[in-house]
CSV table of N, CA, C and O in Angstrom, one decimal:
chain,number,residue,atom,x,y,z
A,21,MET,N,116.0,132.0,31.6
A,21,MET,CA,115.0,132.2,30.6
A,21,MET,C,114.5,130.9,30.1
A,21,MET,O,115.3,130.0,29.7
A,22,ALA,N,113.2,130.7,30.0
A,22,ALA,CA,112.6,129.5,29.5
A,22,ALA,C,112.7,129.4,28.0
A,22,ALA,O,112.7,130.4,27.3
A,23,ALA,N,112.9,128.2,27.5
A,23,ALA,CA,113.0,127.9,26.0
A,23,ALA,C,111.6,128.2,25.4
A,23,ALA,O,110.6,127.9,26.1
A,24,PRO,N,111.5,128.6,24.2
A,24,PRO,CA,110.2,128.8,23.5
A,24,PRO,C,109.6,127.4,23.3
A,24,PRO,O,110.2,126.4,23.2
A,25,VAL,N,108.3,127.4,23.2
A,25,VAL,CA,107.5,126.2,23.0
A,25,VAL,C,107.8,125.8,21.6
A,25,VAL,O,107.7,126.5,20.6
A,26,GLU,N,108.1,124.5,21.4
A,26,GLU,CA,108.5,124.0,20.1
A,26,GLU,C,107.2,123.9,19.2
A,26,GLU,O,106.1,123.6,19.7
A,27,THR,N,107.4,124.0,17.9
A,27,THR,CA,106.4,124.0,16.9
A,27,THR,C,105.6,122.7,17.0
A,27,THR,O,104.4,122.7,16.8
A,28,LYS,N,106.3,121.6,17.2
A,28,LYS,CA,105.7,120.3,17.3
A,28,LYS,C,104.6,120.2,18.4
A,28,LYS,O,103.6,119.7,18.3
A,29,VAL,N,105.0,120.8,19.5
A,29,VAL,CA,104.1,120.8,20.7
A,29,VAL,C,102.8,121.7,20.4
A,29,VAL,O,101.7,121.3,20.7
A,30,LYS,N,103.1,122.8,19.7
A,30,LYS,CA,101.9,123.7,19.4
A,30,LYS,C,101.0,123.0,18.4
A,30,LYS,O,99.8,123.0,18.5
A,31,ALA,N,101.6,122.3,17.4
A,31,ALA,CA,100.8,121.7,16.3
A,31,ALA,C,99.9,120.5,17.0
A,31,ALA,O,98.8,120.4,16.7
A,32,SER,N,100.6,119.8,17.8
A,32,SER,CA,99.8,118.7,18.5
A,32,SER,C,98.7,119.2,19.4
A,32,SER,O,97.6,118.6,19.4
A,33,SER,N,99.0,120.2,20.1
A,33,SER,CA,98.0,120.8,21.0
A,33,SER,C,96.8,121.4,20.3
A,33,SER,O,95.7,121.1,20.6
A,34,VAL,N,97.1,122.1,19.2
A,34,VAL,CA,96.0,122.7,18.4
A,34,VAL,C,95.2,121.5,17.8
A,34,VAL,O,93.9,121.6,17.8
A,35,THR,N,95.8,120.5,17.3
A,35,THR,CA,95.1,119.3,16.7
A,35,THR,C,94.2,118.7,17.8
A,35,THR,O,93.1,118.3,17.5
A,36,ALA,N,94.7,118.5,19.0
A,36,ALA,CA,94.0,117.9,20.0
A,36,ALA,C,92.7,118.7,20.3
A,36,ALA,O,91.6,118.1,20.5
A,37,VAL,N,92.8,120.0,20.4
A,37,VAL,CA,91.7,120.9,20.7
A,37,VAL,C,90.7,120.8,19.5
A,37,VAL,O,89.5,120.6,19.7
A,38,LEU,N,91.2,120.8,18.3
A,38,LEU,CA,90.3,120.8,17.1
A,38,LEU,C,89.5,119.5,17.0
A,38,LEU,O,88.3,119.4,16.7
A,39,VAL,N,90.3,118.4,17.2
A,39,VAL,CA,89.6,117.0,17.2
A,39,VAL,C,88.6,116.9,18.3
A,39,VAL,O,87.5,116.4,18.1
A,40,GLY,N,88.9,117.4,19.5
A,40,GLY,CA,87.9,117.4,20.6
A,40,GLY,C,86.7,118.2,20.2
A,40,GLY,O,85.6,117.8,20.5
A,41,LEU,N,86.9,119.4,19.6
A,41,LEU,CA,85.7,120.2,19.2
A,41,LEU,C,84.9,119.5,18.1
A,41,LEU,O,83.6,119.5,18.2
A,42,VAL,N,85.5,118.9,17.2
A,42,VAL,CA,84.8,118.2,16.1
A,42,VAL,C,84.0,117.0,16.7
A,42,VAL,O,82.8,116.8,16.4
A,43,VAL,N,84.6,116.3,17.6
A,43,VAL,CA,83.9,115.1,18.2
A,43,VAL,C,82.7,115.7,19.0
A,43,VAL,O,81.6,115.1,19.0
A,44,ALA,N,82.9,116.8,19.8
A,44,ALA,CA,81.8,117.3,20.6
A,44,ALA,C,80.7,117.8,19.7
A,44,ALA,O,79.5,117.6,20.0
A,45,VAL,N,81.0,118.5,18.6
A,45,VAL,CA,80.0,119.0,17.7
A,45,VAL,C,79.2,117.9,17.0
A,45,VAL,O,78.0,117.8,16.9
A,46,LEU,N,80.0,116.9,16.5
A,46,LEU,CA,79.3,115.7,15.9
A,46,LEU,C,78.5,115.0,16.9
A,46,LEU,O,77.4,114.5,16.6
A,47,ASN,N,78.9,114.9,18.1
A,47,ASN,CA,78.1,114.2,19.2
A,47,ASN,C,76.8,115.0,19.4
A,47,ASN,O,75.8,114.4,19.7
A,48,ASP,N,76.9,116.3,19.4
A,48,ASP,CA,75.7,117.1,19.7
A,48,ASP,C,74.8,117.1,18.5
A,48,ASP,O,73.6,117.0,18.6
A,49,VAL,N,75.3,117.1,17.3
A,49,VAL,CA,74.5,117.2,16.0
A,49,VAL,C,73.9,115.8,15.8
A,49,VAL,O,72.7,115.6,15.4
A,50,GLU,N,74.7,114.8,15.9
A,50,GLU,CA,74.3,113.4,15.6
A,50,GLU,C,74.2,112.6,16.8
A,50,GLU,O,74.9,111.6,17.0
A,51,ALA,N,73.4,113.0,17.7
A,51,ALA,CA,73.3,112.3,19.0
A,51,ALA,C,72.8,110.9,18.9
A,51,ALA,O,72.9,110.1,19.8
A,52,ASP,N,72.2,110.5,17.7
A,52,ASP,CA,71.7,109.2,17.6
A,52,ASP,C,72.7,108.2,17.0
A,52,ASP,O,72.4,107.1,16.7
A,53,ALA,N,74.0,108.6,16.9
A,53,ALA,CA,75.1,107.8,16.5
A,53,ALA,C,75.0,107.3,15.0
A,53,ALA,O,75.5,106.3,14.7
A,54,SER,N,74.2,108.0,14.2
A,54,SER,CA,74.1,107.6,12.8
A,54,SER,C,75.4,107.9,12.0
A,54,SER,O,75.5,107.3,11.0
A,55,LEU,N,76.3,108.7,12.6
A,55,LEU,CA,77.5,109.0,11.9
A,55,LEU,C,78.4,107.7,11.8
A,55,LEU,O,78.9,107.4,10.7
A,56,LEU,N,78.5,107.0,12.8
A,56,LEU,CA,79.2,105.7,12.8
A,56,LEU,C,78.3,104.5,12.8
A,56,LEU,O,78.7,103.4,13.1
A,57,GLY,N,77.0,104.7,12.5
A,57,GLY,CA,76.0,103.7,12.5
A,57,GLY,C,76.4,102.4,11.7
A,57,GLY,O,76.1,101.3,12.2
A,58,PRO,N,77.0,102.5,10.6
A,58,PRO,CA,77.3,101.3,9.8
A,58,PRO,C,78.3,100.4,10.4
A,58,PRO,O,78.4,99.2,10.1
A,59,LEU,N,79.1,100.9,11.4
A,59,LEU,CA,80.1,100.2,12.0
A,59,LEU,C,79.6,99.4,13.2
A,59,LEU,O,78.7,99.8,13.9
A,60,PRO,N,80.1,98.2,13.5
A,60,PRO,CA,79.7,97.5,14.7
A,60,PRO,C,80.0,98.3,15.9
A,60,PRO,O,80.9,99.1,15.9
A,61,ALA,N,79.3,98.1,17.0
A,61,ALA,CA,79.5,98.8,18.2
A,61,ALA,C,80.9,98.8,18.8
A,61,ALA,O,81.5,99.8,19.2
A,62,TRP,N,81.6,97.6,18.7
A,62,TRP,CA,82.9,97.5,19.2
A,62,TRP,C,83.9,98.3,18.4
A,62,TRP,O,84.8,98.9,18.9
A,63,LEU,N,83.6,98.4,17.1
A,63,LEU,CA,84.5,99.2,16.2
A,63,LEU,C,84.3,100.7,16.4
A,63,LEU,O,85.2,101.5,16.3
A,64,GLN,N,83.0,101.1,16.7
A,64,GLN,CA,82.7,102.5,17.0
A,64,GLN,C,83.5,103.0,18.2
A,64,GLN,O,84.1,104.1,18.1
A,65,GLY,N,83.5,102.2,19.2
A,65,GLY,CA,84.3,102.6,20.4
A,65,GLY,C,85.8,102.7,20.2
A,65,GLY,O,86.4,103.6,20.6
A,66,LEU,N,86.3,101.8,19.4
A,66,LEU,CA,87.7,101.8,19.0
A,66,LEU,C,88.0,103.0,18.2
A,66,LEU,O,89.1,103.6,18.5
A,67,VAL,N,87.2,103.4,17.2
A,67,VAL,CA,87.5,104.5,16.4
A,67,VAL,C,87.4,105.8,17.3
A,67,VAL,O,88.3,106.7,17.2
A,68,LEU,N,86.4,105.9,18.1
A,68,LEU,CA,86.3,107.1,19.0
A,68,LEU,C,87.5,107.2,20.0
A,68,LEU,O,87.9,108.3,20.3
A,69,ALA,N,88.0,106.1,20.4
A,69,ALA,CA,89.1,106.1,21.4
A,69,ALA,C,90.5,106.4,20.7
A,69,ALA,O,91.3,107.1,21.2
A,70,LEU,N,90.7,105.8,19.5
A,70,LEU,CA,92.0,105.9,18.9
A,70,LEU,C,92.2,107.0,17.9
A,70,LEU,O,93.3,107.5,17.7
A,71,ALA,N,91.1,107.5,17.3
A,71,ALA,CA,91.2,108.5,16.2
A,71,ALA,C,91.8,109.8,16.7
A,71,ALA,O,92.8,110.4,16.1
A,72,PRO,N,91.4,110.4,17.9
A,72,PRO,CA,92.0,111.7,18.3
A,72,PRO,C,93.5,111.5,18.6
A,72,PRO,O,94.3,112.3,18.2
A,73,GLY,N,93.9,110.4,19.3
A,73,GLY,CA,95.3,110.2,19.6
A,73,GLY,C,96.1,110.0,18.3
A,73,GLY,O,97.2,110.5,18.2
A,74,ALA,N,95.6,109.3,17.4
A,74,ALA,CA,96.3,109.1,16.1
A,74,ALA,C,96.5,110.4,15.3
A,74,ALA,O,97.6,110.6,14.8
A,75,LEU,N,95.5,111.2,15.3
A,75,LEU,CA,95.6,112.5,14.6
A,75,LEU,C,96.6,113.4,15.3
A,75,LEU,O,97.4,114.2,14.7
A,76,VAL,N,96.6,113.4,16.7
A,76,VAL,CA,97.6,114.3,17.4
A,76,VAL,C,99.0,113.7,17.2
A,76,VAL,O,99.9,114.5,17.0
A,77,PHE,N,99.2,112.4,17.2
A,77,PHE,CA,100.5,111.9,16.9
A,77,PHE,C,100.9,112.2,15.5
A,77,PHE,O,102.1,112.7,15.3
A,78,LEU,N,100.0,112.1,14.5
A,78,LEU,CA,100.4,112.5,13.2
A,78,LEU,C,100.8,114.0,13.0
A,78,LEU,O,101.7,114.3,12.3
A,79,ALA,N,100.1,114.8,13.7
A,79,ALA,CA,100.4,116.3,13.6
A,79,ALA,C,101.8,116.5,14.2
A,79,ALA,O,102.6,117.3,13.6
A,80,GLY,N,102.1,115.9,15.3
A,80,GLY,CA,103.4,116.1,15.9
A,80,GLY,C,104.5,115.4,15.1
A,80,GLY,O,105.6,116.0,15.0
A,81,TYR,N,104.2,114.3,14.5
A,81,TYR,CA,105.2,113.6,13.7
A,81,TYR,C,105.5,114.4,12.4
A,81,TYR,O,106.7,114.5,12.0
A,82,ARG,N,104.5,115.0,11.8
A,82,ARG,CA,104.7,115.6,10.5
A,82,ARG,C,105.3,117.1,10.7
A,82,ARG,O,105.8,117.6,9.7
A,83,THR,N,105.2,117.7,11.8
A,83,THR,CA,105.6,119.0,12.0
A,83,THR,C,107.1,119.0,12.3
A,83,THR,O,107.6,118.2,13.0
A,84,ARG,N,107.8,120.0,11.7
A,84,ARG,CA,109.3,120.0,11.8
A,84,ARG,C,109.7,120.6,13.2
A,84,ARG,O,108.9,121.3,13.9
A,85,HIS,N,110.8,120.1,13.7
A,85,HIS,CA,111.3,120.6,14.9
A,85,HIS,C,111.6,122.1,14.8
A,85,HIS,O,112.0,122.6,13.8
A,86,THR,N,111.5,122.8,15.9
A,86,THR,CA,111.9,124.2,16.0
A,86,THR,C,113.5,124.3,16.1
A,86,THR,O,114.0,123.7,16.9
A,87,PRO,N,114.1,125.0,15.1
A,87,PRO,CA,115.6,125.1,15.2
A,87,PRO,C,116.0,125.8,16.5
A,87,PRO,O,115.4,126.7,17.0
A,88,ARG,N,117.1,125.3,17.1
A,88,ARG,CA,117.6,125.8,18.3
A,88,ARG,C,118.9,126.4,18.1
A,88,ARG,O,119.8,125.9,17.3
A,89,ASP,N,119.2,127.5,18.7
A,89,ASP,CA,120.4,128.3,18.6
A,89,ASP,C,121.5,127.5,19.4
A,89,ASP,O,121.2,127.0,20.5
A,90,VAL,N,122.7,127.3,18.9
A,90,VAL,CA,123.7,126.5,19.5
A,90,VAL,C,124.1,127.2,20.8
A,90,VAL,O,124.5,126.6,21.8
A,91,ALA,N,124.0,128.5,20.9
A,91,ALA,CA,124.4,129.3,22.1
A,91,ALA,C,123.3,129.1,23.2
A,91,ALA,O,123.5,129.6,24.3
A,92,ASP,N,122.2,128.5,22.9
A,92,ASP,CA,121.1,128.3,23.9
A,92,ASP,C,121.6,127.4,25.0
A,92,ASP,O,122.0,126.3,24.8
A,93,PRO,N,121.7,127.9,26.3
A,93,PRO,CA,122.2,127.0,27.4
A,93,PRO,C,121.3,125.8,27.6
A,93,PRO,O,121.8,124.8,28.1
A,94,LEU,N,120.0,125.9,27.3
A,94,LEU,CA,119.1,124.7,27.5
A,94,LEU,C,119.4,123.6,26.4
A,94,LEU,O,119.2,122.5,26.7
A,95,ALA,N,119.9,124.0,25.3
A,95,ALA,CA,120.2,123.1,24.2
A,95,ALA,C,121.4,122.2,24.5
A,95,ALA,O,121.5,121.1,24.1
A,96,LYS,N,122.4,122.8,25.3
A,96,LYS,CA,123.6,122.0,25.7
A,96,LYS,C,123.3,120.8,26.6
A,96,LYS,O,123.9,119.8,26.5
A,97,ASN,N,122.2,121.0,27.4
A,97,ASN,CA,121.9,119.9,28.4
A,97,ASN,C,121.0,118.8,27.7
A,97,ASN,O,120.8,117.8,28.3
A,98,ALA,N,120.5,119.1,26.6
A,98,ALA,CA,119.6,118.2,25.9
A,98,ALA,C,120.3,117.0,25.2
A,98,ALA,O,121.4,117.0,25.0
């Protein structure tokens, strides 16, 4: 029997999807890049590249581990 998906993985996955949707919507609504307009071009690229990963990392870091039953055979090998 497979182990249940850990809460940390679920939180990170949902965050990745939501951040992707937000970026897509903002790109569609603000196609002229006025959202990040005050930033230099090199910093805009850096923000767009690092922000989703940072938010996904933060979601996974802040979410508690799923408690495992000691009798779980998969937990003994971990």
